[in-house]
Each structure stands twice: as structure tokens, then as C-alpha cells.
Coordinates of C-alpha atoms in Angstrom, one line a residue:
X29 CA 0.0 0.0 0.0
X30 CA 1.2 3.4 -1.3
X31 CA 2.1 5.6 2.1
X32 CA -0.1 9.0 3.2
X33 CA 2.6 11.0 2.3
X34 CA 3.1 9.6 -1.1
X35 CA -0.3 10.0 -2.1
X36 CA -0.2 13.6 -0.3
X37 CA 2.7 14.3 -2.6
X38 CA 1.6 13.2 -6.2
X39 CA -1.9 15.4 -5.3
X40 CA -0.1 18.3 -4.5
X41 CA 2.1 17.5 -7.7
X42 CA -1.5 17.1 -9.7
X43 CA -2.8 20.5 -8.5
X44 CA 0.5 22.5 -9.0
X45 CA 0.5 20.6 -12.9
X46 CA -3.4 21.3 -13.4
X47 CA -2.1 25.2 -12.5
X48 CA 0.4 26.1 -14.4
X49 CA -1.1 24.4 -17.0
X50 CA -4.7 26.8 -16.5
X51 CA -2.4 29.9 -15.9
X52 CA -0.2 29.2 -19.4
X53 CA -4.1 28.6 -20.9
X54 CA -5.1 31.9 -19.6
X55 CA -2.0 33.9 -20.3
X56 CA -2.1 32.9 -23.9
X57 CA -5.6 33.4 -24.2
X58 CA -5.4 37.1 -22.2
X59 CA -2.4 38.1 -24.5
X60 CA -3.9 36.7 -27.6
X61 CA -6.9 39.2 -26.8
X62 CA -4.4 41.8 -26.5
X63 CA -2.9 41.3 -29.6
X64 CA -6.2 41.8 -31.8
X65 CA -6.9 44.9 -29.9
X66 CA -3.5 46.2 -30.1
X67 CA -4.3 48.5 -33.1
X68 CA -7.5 49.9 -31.0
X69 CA -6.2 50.5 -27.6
X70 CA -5.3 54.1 -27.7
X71 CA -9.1 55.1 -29.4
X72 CA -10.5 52.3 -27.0
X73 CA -8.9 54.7 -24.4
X74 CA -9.7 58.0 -25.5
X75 CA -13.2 56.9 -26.3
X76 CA -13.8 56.1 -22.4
X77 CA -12.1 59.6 -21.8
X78 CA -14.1 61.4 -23.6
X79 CA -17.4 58.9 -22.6
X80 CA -16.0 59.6 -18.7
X81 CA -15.4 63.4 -19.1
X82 CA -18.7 64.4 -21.2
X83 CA -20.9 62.4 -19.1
X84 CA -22.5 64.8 -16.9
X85 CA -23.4 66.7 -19.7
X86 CA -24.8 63.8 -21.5
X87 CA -27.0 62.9 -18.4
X88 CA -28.1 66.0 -18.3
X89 CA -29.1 66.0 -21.8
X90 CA -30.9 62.7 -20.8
X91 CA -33.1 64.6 -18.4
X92 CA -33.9 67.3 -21.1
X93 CA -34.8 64.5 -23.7
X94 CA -37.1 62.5 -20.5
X95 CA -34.9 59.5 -20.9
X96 CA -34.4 59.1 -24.5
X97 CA -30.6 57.9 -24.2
X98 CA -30.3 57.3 -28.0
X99 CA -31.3 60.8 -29.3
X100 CA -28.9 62.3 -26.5
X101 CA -25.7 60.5 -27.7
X102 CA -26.4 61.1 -30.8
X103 CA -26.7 65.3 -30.3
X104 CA -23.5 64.8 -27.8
X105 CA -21.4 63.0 -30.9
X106 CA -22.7 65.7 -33.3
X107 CA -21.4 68.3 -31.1
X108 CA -18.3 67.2 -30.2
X109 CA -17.7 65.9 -34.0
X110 CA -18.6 69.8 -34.7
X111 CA -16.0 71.2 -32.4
X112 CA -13.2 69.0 -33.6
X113 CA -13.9 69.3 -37.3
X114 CA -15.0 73.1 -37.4
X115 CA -11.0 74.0 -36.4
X116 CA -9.6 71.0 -38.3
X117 CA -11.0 72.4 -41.6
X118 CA -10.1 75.7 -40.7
X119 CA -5.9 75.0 -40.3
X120 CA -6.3 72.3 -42.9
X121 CA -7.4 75.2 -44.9
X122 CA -4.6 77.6 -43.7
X123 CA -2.1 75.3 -44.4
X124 CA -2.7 74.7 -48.1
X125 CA -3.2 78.0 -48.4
X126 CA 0.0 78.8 -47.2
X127 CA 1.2 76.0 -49.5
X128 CA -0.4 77.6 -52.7
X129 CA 1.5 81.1 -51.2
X130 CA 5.2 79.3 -51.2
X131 CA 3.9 78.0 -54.6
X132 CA 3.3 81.2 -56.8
X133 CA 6.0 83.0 -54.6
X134 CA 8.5 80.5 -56.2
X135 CA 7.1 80.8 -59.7
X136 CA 7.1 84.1 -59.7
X137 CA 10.4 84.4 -58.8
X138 CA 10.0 86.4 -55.5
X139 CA 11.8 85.7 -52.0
X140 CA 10.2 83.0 -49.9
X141 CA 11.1 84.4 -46.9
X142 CA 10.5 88.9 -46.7
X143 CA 13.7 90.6 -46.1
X144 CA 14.5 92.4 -43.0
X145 CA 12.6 95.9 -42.5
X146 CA 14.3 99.4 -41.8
X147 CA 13.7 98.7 -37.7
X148 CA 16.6 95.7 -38.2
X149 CA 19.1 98.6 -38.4
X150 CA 18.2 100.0 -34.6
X151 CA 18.7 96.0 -33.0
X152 CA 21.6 95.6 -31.3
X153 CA 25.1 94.5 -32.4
X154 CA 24.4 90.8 -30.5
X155 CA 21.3 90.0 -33.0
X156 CA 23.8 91.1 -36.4
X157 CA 24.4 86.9 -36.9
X158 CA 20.5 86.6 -37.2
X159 CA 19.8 89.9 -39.2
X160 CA 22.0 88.6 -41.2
X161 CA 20.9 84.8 -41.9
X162 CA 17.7 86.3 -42.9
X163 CA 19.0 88.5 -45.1
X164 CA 20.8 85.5 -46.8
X165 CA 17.6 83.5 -46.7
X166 CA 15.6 86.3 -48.2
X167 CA 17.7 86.7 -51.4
X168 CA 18.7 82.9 -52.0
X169 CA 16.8 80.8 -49.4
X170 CA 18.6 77.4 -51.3
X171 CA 22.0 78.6 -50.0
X172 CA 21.2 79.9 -46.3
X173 CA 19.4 76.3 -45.9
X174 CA 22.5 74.4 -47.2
X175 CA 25.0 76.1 -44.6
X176 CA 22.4 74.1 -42.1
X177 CA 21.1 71.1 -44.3
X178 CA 21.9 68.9 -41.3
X179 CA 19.9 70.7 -39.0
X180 CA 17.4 71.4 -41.7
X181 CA 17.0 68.0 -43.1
X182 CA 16.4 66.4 -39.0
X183 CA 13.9 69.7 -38.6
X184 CA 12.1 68.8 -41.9
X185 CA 11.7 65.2 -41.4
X186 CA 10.5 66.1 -37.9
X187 CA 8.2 68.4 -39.3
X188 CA 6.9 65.9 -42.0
X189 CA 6.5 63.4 -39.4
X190 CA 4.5 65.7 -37.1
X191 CA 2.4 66.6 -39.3
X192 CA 1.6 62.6 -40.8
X193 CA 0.6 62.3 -37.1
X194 CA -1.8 65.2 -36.8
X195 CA -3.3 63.6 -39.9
X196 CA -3.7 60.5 -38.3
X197 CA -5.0 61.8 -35.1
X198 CA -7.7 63.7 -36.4
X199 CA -9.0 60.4 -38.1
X200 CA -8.4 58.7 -34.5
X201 CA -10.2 61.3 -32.6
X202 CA -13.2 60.9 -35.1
X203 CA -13.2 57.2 -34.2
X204 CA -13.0 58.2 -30.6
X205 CA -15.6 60.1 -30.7
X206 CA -18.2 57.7 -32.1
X207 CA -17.2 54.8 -29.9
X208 CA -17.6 57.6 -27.4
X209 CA -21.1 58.2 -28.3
X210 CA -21.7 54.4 -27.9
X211 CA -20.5 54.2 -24.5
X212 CA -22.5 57.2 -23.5
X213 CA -25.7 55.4 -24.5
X214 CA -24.9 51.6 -22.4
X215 CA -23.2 53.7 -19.4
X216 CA -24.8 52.8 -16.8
X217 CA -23.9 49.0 -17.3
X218 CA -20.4 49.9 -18.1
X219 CA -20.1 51.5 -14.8
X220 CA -21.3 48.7 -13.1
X221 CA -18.9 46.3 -15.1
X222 CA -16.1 48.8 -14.0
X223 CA -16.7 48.8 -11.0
X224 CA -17.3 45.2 -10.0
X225 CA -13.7 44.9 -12.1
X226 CA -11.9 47.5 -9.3
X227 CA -13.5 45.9 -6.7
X228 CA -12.2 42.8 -7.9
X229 CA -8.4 44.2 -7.9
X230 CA -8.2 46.4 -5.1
X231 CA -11.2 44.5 -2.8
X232 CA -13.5 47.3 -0.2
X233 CA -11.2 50.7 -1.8
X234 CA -12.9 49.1 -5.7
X235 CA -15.7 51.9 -5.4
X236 CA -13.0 54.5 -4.3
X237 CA -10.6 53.9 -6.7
X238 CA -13.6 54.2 -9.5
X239 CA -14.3 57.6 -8.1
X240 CA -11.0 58.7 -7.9
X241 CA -10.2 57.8 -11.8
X242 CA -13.7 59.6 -12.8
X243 CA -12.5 62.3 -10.9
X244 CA -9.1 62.5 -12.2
X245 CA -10.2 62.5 -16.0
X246 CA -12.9 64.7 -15.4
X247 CA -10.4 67.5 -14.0
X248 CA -7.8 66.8 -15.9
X249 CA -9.7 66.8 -19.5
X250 CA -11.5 70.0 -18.1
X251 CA -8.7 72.2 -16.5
X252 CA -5.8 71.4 -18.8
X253 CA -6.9 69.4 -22.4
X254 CA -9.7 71.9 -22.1
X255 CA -7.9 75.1 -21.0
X256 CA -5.3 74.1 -23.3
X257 CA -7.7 74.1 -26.6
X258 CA -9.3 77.2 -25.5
X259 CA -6.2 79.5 -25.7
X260 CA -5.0 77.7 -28.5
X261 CA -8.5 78.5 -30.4
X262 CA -8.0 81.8 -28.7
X263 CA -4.5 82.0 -30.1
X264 CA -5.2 80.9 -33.4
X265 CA -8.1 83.4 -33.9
X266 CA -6.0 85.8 -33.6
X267 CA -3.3 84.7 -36.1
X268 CA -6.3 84.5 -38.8
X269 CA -7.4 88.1 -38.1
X270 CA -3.9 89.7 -38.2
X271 CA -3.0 87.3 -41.3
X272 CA -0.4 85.8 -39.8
X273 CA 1.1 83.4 -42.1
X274 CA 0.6 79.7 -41.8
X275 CA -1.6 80.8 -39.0
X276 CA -3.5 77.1 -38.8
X277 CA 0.0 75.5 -38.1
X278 CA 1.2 77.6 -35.5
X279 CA -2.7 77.3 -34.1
X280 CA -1.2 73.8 -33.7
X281 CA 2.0 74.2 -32.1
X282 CA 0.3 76.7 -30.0
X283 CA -2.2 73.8 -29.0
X284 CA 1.0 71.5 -28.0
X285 CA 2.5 73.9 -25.8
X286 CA -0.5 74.4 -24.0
X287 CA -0.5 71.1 -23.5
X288 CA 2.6 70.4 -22.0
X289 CA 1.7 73.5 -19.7
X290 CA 4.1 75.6 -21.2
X291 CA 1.8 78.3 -22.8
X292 CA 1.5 79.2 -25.9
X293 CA 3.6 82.4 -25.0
X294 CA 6.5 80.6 -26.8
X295 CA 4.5 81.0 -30.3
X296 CA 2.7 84.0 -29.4
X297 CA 5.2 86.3 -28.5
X298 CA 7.8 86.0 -31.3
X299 CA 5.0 86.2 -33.9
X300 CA 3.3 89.5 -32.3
X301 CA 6.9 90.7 -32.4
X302 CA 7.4 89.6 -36.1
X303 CA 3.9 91.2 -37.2
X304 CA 6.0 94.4 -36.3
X305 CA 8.1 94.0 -38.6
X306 CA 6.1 92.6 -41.7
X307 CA 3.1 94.5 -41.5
X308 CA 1.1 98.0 -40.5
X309 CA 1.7 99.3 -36.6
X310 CA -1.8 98.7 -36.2
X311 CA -2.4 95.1 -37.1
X312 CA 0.7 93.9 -34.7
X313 CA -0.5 96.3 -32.0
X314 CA -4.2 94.9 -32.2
X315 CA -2.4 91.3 -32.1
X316 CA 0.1 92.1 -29.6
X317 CA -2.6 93.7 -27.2
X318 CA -5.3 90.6 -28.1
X319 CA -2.3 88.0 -27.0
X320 CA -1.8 89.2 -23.4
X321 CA -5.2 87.9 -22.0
X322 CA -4.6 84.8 -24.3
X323 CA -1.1 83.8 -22.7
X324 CA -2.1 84.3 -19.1
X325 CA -5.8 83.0 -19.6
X326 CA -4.3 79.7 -18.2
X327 CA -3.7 81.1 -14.7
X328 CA -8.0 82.3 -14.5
X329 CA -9.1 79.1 -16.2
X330 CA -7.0 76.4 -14.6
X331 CA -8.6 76.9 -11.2
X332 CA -11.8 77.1 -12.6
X333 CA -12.2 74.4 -14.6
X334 CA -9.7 71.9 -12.7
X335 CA -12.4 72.4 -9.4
X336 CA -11.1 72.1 -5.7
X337 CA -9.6 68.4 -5.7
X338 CA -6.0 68.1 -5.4
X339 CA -3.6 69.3 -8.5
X340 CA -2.0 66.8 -10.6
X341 CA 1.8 68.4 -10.7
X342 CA 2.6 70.0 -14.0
X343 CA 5.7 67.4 -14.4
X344 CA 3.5 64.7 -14.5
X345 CA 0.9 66.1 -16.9
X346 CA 4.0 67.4 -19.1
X347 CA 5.8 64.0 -19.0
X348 CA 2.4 62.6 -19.6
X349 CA 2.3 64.5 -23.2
X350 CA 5.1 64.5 -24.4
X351 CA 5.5 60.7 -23.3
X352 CA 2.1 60.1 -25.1
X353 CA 3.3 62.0 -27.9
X354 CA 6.4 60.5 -28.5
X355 CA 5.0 56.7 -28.3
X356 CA 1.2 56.7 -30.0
X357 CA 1.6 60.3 -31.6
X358 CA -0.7 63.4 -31.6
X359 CA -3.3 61.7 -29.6
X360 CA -0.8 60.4 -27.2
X361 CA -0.4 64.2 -26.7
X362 CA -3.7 64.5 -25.2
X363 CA -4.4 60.7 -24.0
X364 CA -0.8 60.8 -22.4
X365 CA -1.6 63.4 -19.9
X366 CA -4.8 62.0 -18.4
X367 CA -3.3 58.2 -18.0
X368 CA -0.4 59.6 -16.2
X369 CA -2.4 61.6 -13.9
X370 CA -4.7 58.9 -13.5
X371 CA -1.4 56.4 -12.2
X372 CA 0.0 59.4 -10.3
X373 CA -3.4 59.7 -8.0
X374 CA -3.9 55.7 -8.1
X375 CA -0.1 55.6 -6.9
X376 CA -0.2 58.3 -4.0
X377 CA -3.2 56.7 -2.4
X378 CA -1.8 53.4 -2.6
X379 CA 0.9 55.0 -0.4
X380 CA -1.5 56.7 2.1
X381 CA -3.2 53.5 2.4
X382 CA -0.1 51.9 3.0
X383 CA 1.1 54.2 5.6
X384 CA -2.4 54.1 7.1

């Protein structure tokens, strides 16, 4: 007869098989499932962002309509399709016709690039290198770019690049938008599915944790993605009215730095003191006096909008976008920001709770 222990053995060895060989089962199932939604993670995720930060306004909506969830979405999707496309056609349309400028400039023979005014003359003696490289670029633009083709040729390609990805953002933030509107309408037993799934990592704090994250996006999409677009639409209005040229891409990069919580200062300034030069005293002053509210609109609209919950630190939201950016491109820009911040919080009260 076999002894206790024996038999005690080979069981233990016959669970610990039957284990691994449900947890290899499992893993290859949970990463084959990953691997077909690989190409729709990042509008998977910015659909639920946008579902999670438009919701109060959609339930809202819901009231209005007495319950008709369908009709709601649908008016929700429309209006956020509206706000996205309106500007999109707008710098699309700035950019080509800034395109079509370069064009005829070049086949009529005149300078790409407007030579240096009179006002040049009074700069000081440190700016003569740069009075002097535009002066160059003015009159034969091919050779003043070849003294730099290195750093030229790295700029281009990053510009090209850039610009691919604002392409393919915009398509991505269409799709976003309608999956979006289909959360919106089977929300309520979404919520429910999250939640039971956080209460089944994280146990009692599941309902917590859910708040917290809602919370988070919410605040986040509000006081930054939203104050962000705001003085970049800000921004960029004015660049159209004072004719600034290629005013939809720099109604971009104005967008990026806003973003990253650097301002749009960085674009606005030098091209409200470039209008001085290129155009009449009026226009630049209009633009230059039109662009101090816009820069510092971020310090009035922050708090606002953010509400009274603890800050996300600006590191985090700028490592966030520029992270996001570098990895899944211009949507990573915006999507970047809220999943960092959404870690960050999830992290610090995993500390409190375990210091508690």
C-alpha cells in the first residue's frame, strides 16, 4: 500500500500541474486578446475619456430629452464631431493655403522668406548673426538652408512626421468620438462592469478607486486638455485676423504647448513681435494687445475648470504629453496626460493607504 505522504505528494504535484497548465491557458488566451486589440487601444482609451469626461453633460441632456438615451448620444457625438472638425478644416485650410502662397512665390520668382525691414538697423550689435541669416535666406533661401542642411534636413523630417501624425490623429479622434457616443448610451452597465472589475483588484477601496479615476479625467480633460484648446482657439483666432502666415500650423503648435503647460507664450510672443516688422503698426499692435489675456488666460481658467480636488503636478501632466506623444503620436499628446495623472493619483493613495 502506497504511504499517506506519497499520495499527499503526487496530489499536490497534480494540483500544481493542473495550475500552471490553467495559468499558461489563460495567459495565452489574455495576451492573444491583446494582440487583436493592439491597433485599438489608444481610441478604446480616448473613447472612455471622452465617454468619462462628457458624461455629466450627456446625463443632463438625458433629463432634457425625458430618458431618451439614443437621441442624446447622438446630439452629444454631433457636437463634439462639430468642435473638432469646425478648427480642423479651418488649419487644414490655412495650411494649403499657405502651401499655394510658397507656390506662386517661387514661380514668380519672389523671395520665400520677406527681407529684414528698416527697424533691423536699430537691434543691437548681438542680433547682427540673425539679421544677417535672414538676409541671406531672403535673397537665395537654397543657399542659407545648405549652410544648415543637417539641421534642416532632421527639422524637416521632424516636421513631416509631425504633421503625418496630426493627420492620423484627427481620423483617430473621429473614431474616438463615435465609440464615445456608444459608451454614452450603455453607461450605466459599463459603470457597473467597472466597477465590480476594481472591486475585484483592489477588494473594499474598488468603489474609491472608480471615483478617484472619474475624478481624475474629469479634471484633468477640463482644466488642462480643455484650457489648453481654449487658448490655442484663442490663439489661433487671432493669427487669422492679423493674417499671420501659416496661421493654422502655428494654431497647432500653440495647441502642443499648452498642452505640456508651457503656454502658448512661446508661439505667441515671437509672432506678435514679427507682425511688427512685416506689416502696419496697427495690425501687430491689435495682435500684440489681443495676445496678453490669451497667454495668461491659463492662470483664470486652470482653477476654474480643474475644481477644488488636489492638483495633478505639471511634471506629471508634461511628461504625460510629451510621453504620449512620442510613443502613440498626436493623440498620445492629449491621451498621455490623463493616463499619467490617472497612475499618479492611483499611486499616492496606494501609499496613504499603505502608511495608514
Amino acid at each position: 500500500m502506497e504511504p499517506a505522504s506519497n499520495r499527499l505528494g503526487n496530489y499536490n504535484f497534480e494540483k500544481i500541474v493542473d495550475l500552471l497548465i490553467r495559468l499558461v491557458i489563460l495567459y495565452l488566451l489574455i495576451a492573444w486578446c491583446i494582440d487583436i486589440l493592439r491597433p485599438f487601444v489608444t481610441i478604446l482609451l480616448w473613447g472612455t475619456v471622452i465617454a468619462v469626461a462628457v458624461h455629466p453633460a450627456y446625463s443632463y441632456l438625458v433629463k432634457l430629452l425625458h430618458g431618451r438615451k439614443l437621441i442624446a448620444s447622438i446630439i452629444i457625438t454631433i457636437l463634439m464631431l462639430s468642435i473638432l472638425m469646425v478648427p480642423s478644416w479651418m488649419i487644414g485650410q490655412s495650411l494649403y493655403k499657405g502651401i499655394e502662397h510658397i507656390r506662386l512665390l517661387h514661380s514668380q520668382g519672389q523671395p520665400l522668406i520677406p527681407p529684414p525691414g528698416e527697424s533691423v538697423k536699430n537691434w543691437p550689435s548681438v542680433f547682427n548673426p540673425i539679421v544677417a541669416l535672414w538676409q541671406q535666406a531672403s535673397q537665395n533661401l537654397h543657399a542659407a538652408a545648405m549652410q544648415y542642411k543637417d539641421e534642416v534636413g532632421t527639422a524637416g523630417t521632424w516636421i513631416f512626421k509631425s504633421l503625418a501624425s496630426i493627420g492620423q490623429g484627427v481620423v483617430e479622434f473621429v473614431a474616438s468620438i463615435f465609440i464615445a457616443g456608444a459608451f454614452l448610451v450603455y453607461s450605466e452597465s459599463i459603470g457597473k462592469s467597472m466597477l465590480k472589475i476594481f472591486k475585484k483588484l483592489s477588494g473594499k477601496n474598488g468603489e474609491n478607486l472608480v471615483n478617484l479615476s472619474v475624478g481624475t479625467i474629469r479634471s484633468v480633460f477640463k482644466g488642462v486638455l480643455g484650457v489648453a484648446f481654449i487658448q490655442a482657439l484663442l490663439a489661433g483666432i487671432g493669427f487669422f485676423l492679423a493674417g499671420v502666415p501659416y496661421a493654422g500650423l502655428w494654431t497647432v503648435v500653440s495647441l502642443f504647448f499648452a498642452i505640456i503647460q508651457v503656454g502658448v507664450g512661446p508661439v505667441a510672443i515671437p509672432i506678435a513681435i514679427y507682425m511688427f516688422f512685416v506689416t502696419d503698426t496697427l495690425t501687430a499692435t491689435l495682435l500684440a494687445i489681443w495676445m496678453i489675456p490669451v497667454t495668461l488666460s491659463d492662470n483664470i481658467l486652470r482653477p476654474i475648470l480643474m475644481g477644488m480636488g488636489a492638483p495633478v503636478p505639471m511634471l506629471v501632466i508634461f511628461l504625460g504629453a510629451i510621453g504620449g506623444f512620442i510613443t502613440t503620436g498626436f493623440i498620445g499628446l492629449f491621451l498621455g496626460a490623463i493616463v499619467l495623472s490617472i497612475g499618479y493619483k492611483l499611486f499616492i493613495v496606494w501609499i496613504d493607504t499603505e502608511e495608514n
